[in-house]
Short mmCIF file of N, CA, C and O in Angstrom, two decimals:
data_model
loop_
_atom_site.label_atom_id
_atom_site.label_comp_id
_atom_site.label_asym_id
_atom_site.label_seq_id
_atom_site.Cartn_x
_atom_site.Cartn_y
_atom_site.Cartn_z
N UNK A 1 1.42 10.19 13.59
CA UNK A 1 2.22 9.46 13.71
C UNK A 1 3.27 8.89 13.30
O UNK A 1 3.65 9.27 12.10
N UNK A 2 4.24 8.75 14.00
CA UNK A 2 5.94 8.19 13.58
C UNK A 2 6.07 7.55 13.65
O UNK A 2 6.21 6.76 14.91
N UNK A 3 6.79 6.48 12.86
CA UNK A 3 7.70 5.32 12.28
C UNK A 3 8.36 5.55 13.56
O UNK A 3 9.62 6.15 13.23
N UNK A 4 8.86 3.64 13.99
CA UNK A 4 10.13 3.55 15.14
C UNK A 4 11.28 3.77 13.15
O UNK A 4 11.01 2.68 12.64
N UNK A 5 12.72 3.23 14.24
CA UNK A 5 13.18 3.78 13.30
C UNK A 5 12.98 2.08 12.93
O UNK A 5 14.18 2.39 11.68
N UNK A 6 13.28 1.38 13.23
CA UNK A 6 13.10 -0.57 12.81
C UNK A 6 11.73 -0.54 11.61
O UNK A 6 12.56 -1.84 10.82
N UNK A 7 11.67 0.79 11.01
CA UNK A 7 10.47 0.29 10.31
C UNK A 7 10.88 1.05 9.32
O UNK A 7 11.26 1.41 9.02
N UNK A 8 11.09 -0.08 8.49
CA UNK A 8 11.98 0.46 7.42
C UNK A 8 11.70 0.23 5.72
O UNK A 8 12.46 0.71 5.41
N UNK A 9 9.84 -0.73 5.64
CA UNK A 9 9.77 -1.06 4.15
C UNK A 9 8.57 -0.03 4.31
O UNK A 9 7.55 0.20 5.17
N UNK A 10 7.36 -0.20 2.80
CA UNK A 10 5.96 0.05 3.15
C UNK A 10 4.91 -0.90 4.13
O UNK A 10 4.75 -0.67 4.13
N UNK A 11 5.75 -2.02 3.74
CA UNK A 11 5.14 -3.32 4.63
C UNK A 11 4.52 -3.56 5.53
O UNK A 11 4.18 -3.21 6.19
N UNK A 12 5.70 -2.88 6.66
CA UNK A 12 6.08 -2.99 7.70
C UNK A 12 5.47 -2.03 8.47
O UNK A 12 4.70 -1.38 9.07
N UNK A 13 5.25 -0.53 7.95
CA UNK A 13 4.25 0.65 7.76
C UNK A 13 2.88 0.53 7.94
O UNK A 13 2.38 0.53 8.64
N UNK A 14 3.13 -0.32 6.80
CA UNK A 14 1.41 -0.89 6.79
C UNK A 14 0.89 -1.06 7.96
O UNK A 14 -0.12 -1.37 8.70
N UNK A 15 2.28 -2.71 8.04
CA UNK A 15 1.21 -3.47 9.66
C UNK A 15 1.68 -2.87 10.71
O UNK A 15 1.00 -3.01 11.55
N UNK A 16 2.43 -1.54 10.80
CA UNK A 16 2.45 -0.68 12.19
C UNK A 16 1.25 -0.07 11.87
O UNK A 16 1.02 0.06 13.36
N UNK A 17 0.57 0.28 11.37
CA UNK A 17 -0.89 1.19 11.26
C UNK A 17 -2.06 0.65 11.64
O UNK A 17 -2.26 1.22 12.51
N UNK A 18 -1.64 -0.95 11.05
CA UNK A 18 -2.89 -2.09 10.68
C UNK A 18 -3.17 -1.74 12.74
O UNK A 18 -4.22 -2.43 13.32
N UNK A 19 -2.15 -2.34 12.83
CA UNK A 19 -1.89 -2.70 14.70
C UNK A 19 -2.72 -1.67 15.32
O UNK A 19 -2.72 -0.94 15.43
N UNK A 20 -4.17 -2.97 16.03
CA UNK A 20 -4.59 -2.14 17.34
C UNK A 20 -5.56 -1.20 15.74
O UNK A 20 -6.38 -0.97 16.95
N UNK A 21 -5.93 -1.73 14.78
CA UNK A 21 -6.98 -1.08 14.50
C UNK A 21 -8.43 -1.46 13.81
O UNK A 21 -9.57 -1.72 14.12
N UNK A 22 -7.60 -3.20 14.38
CA UNK A 22 -8.64 -4.06 14.34
C UNK A 22 -9.02 -4.55 12.92
O UNK A 22 -9.78 -5.27 12.26
N UNK A 23 -8.07 -4.06 11.89
CA UNK A 23 -7.71 -4.61 10.03
C UNK A 23 -6.60 -5.24 10.45
O UNK A 23 -5.91 -5.10 11.20
N UNK A 24 -6.31 -6.20 9.20
CA UNK A 24 -5.35 -6.43 8.59
C UNK A 24 -5.25 -6.53 7.53
O UNK A 24 -6.86 -6.35 6.78
N UNK A 25 -3.94 -7.43 6.44
CA UNK A 25 -3.43 -7.23 5.27
C UNK A 25 -4.65 -8.68 5.42
O UNK A 25 -4.74 -9.80 5.96
N UNK A 26 -5.40 -8.82 3.82
CA UNK A 26 -5.80 -9.49 2.80
C UNK A 26 -4.23 -10.49 3.20
O UNK A 26 -3.68 -9.96 2.89
N UNK A 27 -4.65 -12.21 3.26
CA UNK A 27 -3.50 -13.53 2.94
C UNK A 27 -3.05 -12.39 1.29
O UNK A 27 -4.32 -12.59 0.95
N UNK A 28 -1.63 -12.79 1.11
CA UNK A 28 -1.43 -13.14 0.32
C UNK A 28 -1.74 -13.50 -1.28
O UNK A 28 -1.55 -13.42 -2.29
N UNK A 29 -2.26 -14.88 -0.54
CA UNK A 29 -3.23 -15.57 -1.68
C UNK A 29 -4.18 -15.45 -2.84
O UNK A 29 -4.18 -15.17 -3.45
N UNK A 30 -4.06 -14.62 -2.38
CA UNK A 30 -6.08 -13.55 -2.97
C UNK A 30 -5.84 -12.45 -2.95
O UNK A 30 -6.22 -11.69 -3.48
N UNK A 31 -4.29 -11.78 -2.75
CA UNK A 31 -3.88 -10.56 -3.44
C UNK A 31 -3.23 -10.10 -4.45
O UNK A 31 -2.83 -11.38 -4.88
N UNK A 32 -3.34 -9.05 -4.97
CA UNK A 32 -2.61 -8.66 -6.26
C UNK A 32 -1.32 -8.68 -6.20
O UNK A 32 -0.71 -8.63 -5.93
N UNK A 33 -0.52 -9.63 -7.32
CA UNK A 33 0.74 -10.17 -6.53
C UNK A 33 1.10 -8.99 -6.75
O UNK A 33 3.08 -8.73 -6.08
N UNK A 34 0.88 -7.66 -7.44
CA UNK A 34 1.72 -6.16 -7.34
C UNK A 34 2.23 -5.78 -5.89
O UNK A 34 3.21 -5.62 -5.38
N UNK A 35 1.24 -6.16 -5.03
CA UNK A 35 1.00 -6.19 -3.70
C UNK A 35 2.16 -6.52 -2.62
O UNK A 35 2.89 -5.58 -2.93
N UNK A 36 3.38 -7.37 -3.25
CA UNK A 36 3.88 -7.42 -2.80
C UNK A 36 6.12 -6.65 -3.30
O UNK A 36 6.49 -6.08 -2.24
N UNK A 37 5.63 -6.07 -3.91
CA UNK A 37 6.34 -5.30 -4.36
C UNK A 37 6.55 -3.60 -4.20
O UNK A 37 7.44 -3.33 -3.66
N UNK A 38 5.27 -3.64 -4.04
CA UNK A 38 4.94 -2.14 -3.37
C UNK A 38 5.14 -2.38 -1.05
O UNK A 38 5.95 -1.66 -0.87
N UNK A 39 5.33 -3.46 -1.05
CA UNK A 39 5.39 -3.53 0.82
C UNK A 39 6.80 -3.56 0.61
O UNK A 39 6.54 -3.31 1.57
N UNK A 40 7.64 -3.81 -0.56
CA UNK A 40 8.71 -4.79 0.11
C UNK A 40 9.49 -3.35 -0.74
O UNK A 40 10.73 -3.08 -0.26
N UNK A 41 9.01 -2.25 -1.13
CA UNK A 41 9.70 -1.41 -1.16
C UNK A 41 10.31 -0.09 0.18
O UNK A 41 8.88 -1.00 1.01
N UNK A 42 11.73 0.08 -0.29
CA UNK A 42 11.69 1.04 1.37
C UNK A 42 10.95 1.80 1.97
O UNK A 42 10.11 2.40 0.75
N UNK A 43 10.48 2.73 3.10
CA UNK A 43 9.57 3.36 3.49
C UNK A 43 10.54 4.64 3.55
O UNK A 43 11.34 5.01 3.87
N UNK A 44 9.77 5.55 2.44
CA UNK A 44 10.38 6.89 1.46
C UNK A 44 10.36 7.62 3.38
O UNK A 44 9.91 7.65 3.95
N UNK A 45 11.71 8.79 3.50
CA UNK A 45 11.74 9.13 4.35
C UNK A 45 10.25 10.61 4.43
O UNK A 45 10.21 11.20 5.69
N UNK A 46 10.14 10.97 3.36
CA UNK A 46 9.38 11.91 3.63
C UNK A 46 7.59 11.49 4.63
O UNK A 46 7.45 11.60 4.79
N UNK A 47 7.50 9.85 4.50
CA UNK A 47 6.91 9.14 5.02
C UNK A 47 6.33 8.47 6.37
O UNK A 47 5.74 7.64 7.10
N UNK A 48 8.25 9.05 6.85
CA UNK A 48 8.24 8.57 8.07
C UNK A 48 7.97 8.97 9.25
O UNK A 48 6.74 8.32 10.11
N UNK A 49 6.70 10.27 8.99
CA UNK A 49 6.07 10.59 9.76
C UNK A 49 4.64 11.42 8.99
O UNK A 49 4.96 12.09 8.02
N UNK A 50 3.78 10.88 9.42
CA UNK A 50 2.47 11.00 8.85
C UNK A 50 1.21 11.65 9.64
O UNK A 50 1.42 11.05 11.00
N UNK A 51 0.54 12.64 9.60
CA UNK A 51 -0.52 12.61 10.01
C UNK A 51 -0.61 14.13 11.19
O UNK A 51 0.74 15.01 10.54
N UNK A 52 -1.24 13.78 11.67
CA UNK A 52 -2.36 13.62 11.47
C UNK A 52 -3.68 13.05 10.43
O UNK A 52 -3.81 14.17 10.53
N UNK A 53 -3.46 12.20 10.41
CA UNK A 53 -5.02 11.79 9.73
C UNK A 53 -4.88 10.94 9.53
O UNK A 53 -5.70 9.65 10.49
N UNK A 54 -6.95 10.19 8.81
CA UNK A 54 -7.36 9.21 8.93
C UNK A 54 -6.54 7.95 8.93
O UNK A 54 -5.79 7.84 7.75
N UNK A 55 -6.75 6.61 9.30
CA UNK A 55 -6.05 5.80 8.63
C UNK A 55 -6.08 5.26 7.19
O UNK A 55 -5.29 5.16 6.04
N UNK A 56 -6.80 5.54 6.88
CA UNK A 56 -7.63 5.52 4.92
C UNK A 56 -6.52 6.32 4.32
O UNK A 56 -5.64 5.92 3.06
N UNK A 57 -6.64 7.89 4.77
CA UNK A 57 -5.51 8.60 4.16
C UNK A 57 -4.02 7.88 4.40
O UNK A 57 -3.00 8.27 3.08
N UNK A 58 -3.51 7.35 5.65
CA UNK A 58 -2.58 7.16 5.29
C UNK A 58 -1.60 5.64 4.43
O UNK A 58 -1.34 5.76 4.36
N UNK A 59 -3.23 5.29 4.77
CA UNK A 59 -2.29 3.81 3.95
C UNK A 59 -2.32 4.39 2.07
O UNK A 59 -1.77 4.13 1.92
N UNK A 60 -3.82 4.72 1.82
CA UNK A 60 -2.84 5.60 0.79
C UNK A 60 -2.32 6.43 0.22
O UNK A 60 -1.41 6.66 -0.62
N UNK A 61 -1.48 7.31 1.27
CA UNK A 61 -0.16 8.42 1.63
C UNK A 61 0.89 7.11 0.46
O UNK A 61 1.83 7.29 0.51
N UNK A 62 1.42 6.51 1.60
CA UNK A 62 1.83 4.91 1.82
C UNK A 62 1.78 4.14 0.81
O UNK A 62 2.68 3.95 -0.03
N UNK A 63 0.84 3.66 -0.06
CA UNK A 63 0.23 3.48 -1.46
C UNK A 63 1.12 4.22 -2.44
O UNK A 63 1.30 3.45 -3.40
N UNK A 64 0.49 5.21 -2.66
CA UNK A 64 1.46 6.19 -3.70
C UNK A 64 0.30 5.85 -4.10
O UNK A 64 -0.66 5.35 -4.59
N UNK A 65 0.21 6.97 -6.15
CA UNK A 65 -0.31 7.31 -6.45
C UNK A 65 -0.56 5.82 -8.04
O UNK A 65 -1.62 5.91 -8.49
N UNK A 66 0.57 4.69 -7.06
CA UNK A 66 0.29 3.69 -8.58
C UNK A 66 -0.52 2.37 -7.95
O UNK A 66 -0.97 1.73 -8.91
N UNK A 67 -1.03 2.34 -6.87
CA UNK A 67 -1.88 1.38 -6.01
C UNK A 67 -3.23 1.74 -5.65
O UNK A 67 -3.57 3.69 -4.95
N UNK A 68 -4.28 1.33 -6.07
CA UNK A 68 -5.13 1.56 -5.18
C UNK A 68 -6.12 1.07 -3.81
O UNK A 68 -5.57 -0.77 -3.64
N UNK A 69 -5.94 1.68 -2.62
CA UNK A 69 -5.98 0.17 -1.48
C UNK A 69 -7.92 -0.10 -1.57
O UNK A 69 -9.20 0.67 -2.20
N UNK A 70 -7.89 -0.89 -1.16
CA UNK A 70 -9.08 -1.88 -1.06
C UNK A 70 -9.35 -2.34 0.32
O UNK A 70 -8.67 -2.79 1.14
N UNK A 71 -10.40 -2.04 0.27
CA UNK A 71 -11.33 -2.19 1.64
C UNK A 71 -12.33 -3.64 1.97
O UNK A 71 -13.06 -3.68 1.09
N UNK A 72 -11.85 -4.64 2.76
CA UNK A 72 -13.40 -5.20 2.90
C UNK A 72 -13.62 -5.03 4.32
O UNK A 72 -13.95 -5.72 5.35
N UNK A 73 -14.88 -4.39 4.74
CA UNK A 73 -15.59 -3.91 5.46
C UNK A 73 -15.73 -4.62 6.71
O UNK A 73 -15.63 -5.41 7.86
N UNK A 74 -16.61 -5.46 5.91
CA UNK A 74 -17.48 -7.25 6.56
C UNK A 74 -16.20 -8.01 7.43
O UNK A 74 -16.70 -8.42 8.33
N UNK A 75 -15.13 -7.96 6.55
CA UNK A 75 -14.17 -8.98 7.31
C UNK A 75 -13.25 -8.32 7.79
O UNK A 75 -11.65 -8.93 8.48
N UNK A 76 -12.70 -6.87 7.57
CA UNK A 76 -12.17 -5.89 8.67
C UNK A 76 -10.84 -6.40 7.84
O UNK A 76 -9.39 -6.81 8.03
N UNK A 77 -10.77 -6.82 6.51
CA UNK A 77 -9.38 -6.39 6.17
C UNK A 77 -8.90 -5.23 4.59
O UNK A 77 -10.02 -4.86 3.82
N UNK A 78 -7.75 -5.34 4.75
CA UNK A 78 -7.35 -4.22 3.38
C UNK A 78 -6.27 -4.99 2.28
O UNK A 78 -5.44 -6.71 2.96
N UNK A 79 -6.42 -4.40 1.29
CA UNK A 79 -4.99 -4.55 0.40
C UNK A 79 -4.99 -3.69 -0.57
O UNK A 79 -5.84 -2.37 -0.11
N UNK A 80 -4.09 -3.31 -1.72
CA UNK A 80 -3.86 -2.60 -2.60
C UNK A 80 -3.74 -3.15 -3.70
O UNK A 80 -3.37 -4.86 -4.08
N UNK A 81 -4.14 -3.19 -4.62
CA UNK A 81 -4.06 -3.41 -6.18
C UNK A 81 -3.34 -2.15 -6.88
O UNK A 81 -4.21 -1.25 -6.87
N UNK A 82 -2.79 -2.63 -7.96
CA UNK A 82 -2.50 -1.65 -9.24
C UNK A 82 -3.62 -1.04 -9.88
O UNK A 82 -4.09 -2.17 -9.65
N UNK A 83 -3.10 0.00 -9.88
CA UNK A 83 -4.74 0.89 -10.39
C UNK A 83 -4.37 0.25 -11.95
O UNK A 83 -3.47 0.02 -12.98
N UNK A 84 -5.56 0.22 -12.23
CA UNK A 84 -6.07 0.05 -13.65
C UNK A 84 -4.41 0.19 -14.70
O UNK A 84 -4.76 -0.67 -15.26
N UNK A 85 -4.75 2.00 -14.61
CA UNK A 85 -4.13 2.28 -16.17
C UNK A 85 -2.88 2.01 -15.86
O UNK A 85 -1.65 2.11 -16.86
N UNK A 86 -2.29 1.13 -14.46
CA UNK A 86 -0.39 0.79 -14.45
C UNK A 86 -0.78 -0.66 -14.62
O UNK A 86 0.41 -1.24 -15.17
N UNK A 87 -1.77 -1.40 -14.79
CA UNK A 87 -1.96 -3.46 -14.15
C UNK A 87 -1.00 -3.48 -16.41
O UNK A 87 -0.87 -1.92 -17.31
N UNK A 88 -0.20 -4.28 -16.30
CA UNK A 88 0.43 -4.79 -17.58
C UNK A 88 0.05 -5.19 -18.59
O UNK A 88 0.64 -6.03 -18.84
N UNK A 89 -0.70 -4.01 -19.48
CA UNK A 89 -1.13 -4.76 -20.18
C UNK A 89 -0.11 -3.92 -20.91
O UNK A 89 1.29 -3.56 -20.92
N UNK A 90 0.56 -5.21 -22.41
CA UNK A 90 1.82 -4.98 -23.41
C UNK A 90 1.85 -3.26 -23.52
O UNK A 90 2.91 -2.86 -23.87
N UNK A 91 0.13 -2.60 -23.68
CA UNK A 91 0.91 -1.20 -24.71
C UNK A 91 1.77 -0.21 -23.09
O UNK A 91 2.37 1.16 -23.83
N UNK A 92 0.77 -0.37 -21.94
CA UNK A 92 1.37 0.54 -21.10
C UNK A 92 2.62 -0.06 -20.39
O UNK A 92 3.43 1.25 -20.62
N UNK A 93 2.92 -1.20 -20.75
CA UNK A 93 4.62 -1.40 -20.33
C UNK A 93 5.41 -1.21 -21.35
O UNK A 93 6.45 -0.03 -21.05
N UNK A 94 5.16 -0.92 -22.86
CA UNK A 94 5.83 -0.29 -23.90
C UNK A 94 6.20 1.01 -23.25
O UNK A 94 6.68 1.72 -23.66
N UNK A 95 4.88 1.87 -23.30
CA UNK A 95 5.42 3.49 -22.75
C UNK A 95 6.07 3.46 -21.91
O UNK A 95 6.87 4.18 -21.36
N UNK A 96 5.45 2.66 -20.20
CA UNK A 96 6.33 3.20 -19.36
C UNK A 96 8.30 2.90 -19.98
O UNK A 96 9.29 3.16 -19.00
N UNK A 97 8.55 1.06 -20.36
CA UNK A 97 9.18 1.22 -21.31
C UNK A 97 10.52 2.82 -21.67
O UNK A 97 11.66 2.52 -22.11
N UNK A 98 9.43 3.36 -22.58
CA UNK A 98 10.16 4.32 -23.45
C UNK A 98 10.70 5.73 -22.72
O UNK A 98 11.58 6.11 -23.11
N UNK A 99 10.32 5.73 -20.75
CA UNK A 99 9.97 7.04 -20.84
C UNK A 99 11.39 6.99 -19.85
O UNK A 99 12.50 6.22 -19.67
#
């Protein structure tokens, strides 16, 4: 899978992957608020060409280690949640600020 040149963000890449798969992103109103930060990030050049790989693996690659893929197979929805170890607890944020 190679993304077209007009795909410039992680969100556009995710939507491109999902098109034709039967899956879609969950509505923003029910998603982890941090998801919008992820989807707005620029698509890394190293991720411009993926695969061949399963859809799940491609989505997880785009999300990176800070986010976990969440799937609702009944409603054919996917989303991303920030990993529990990185959620905004004050001690975690202070640790990140020190780095």
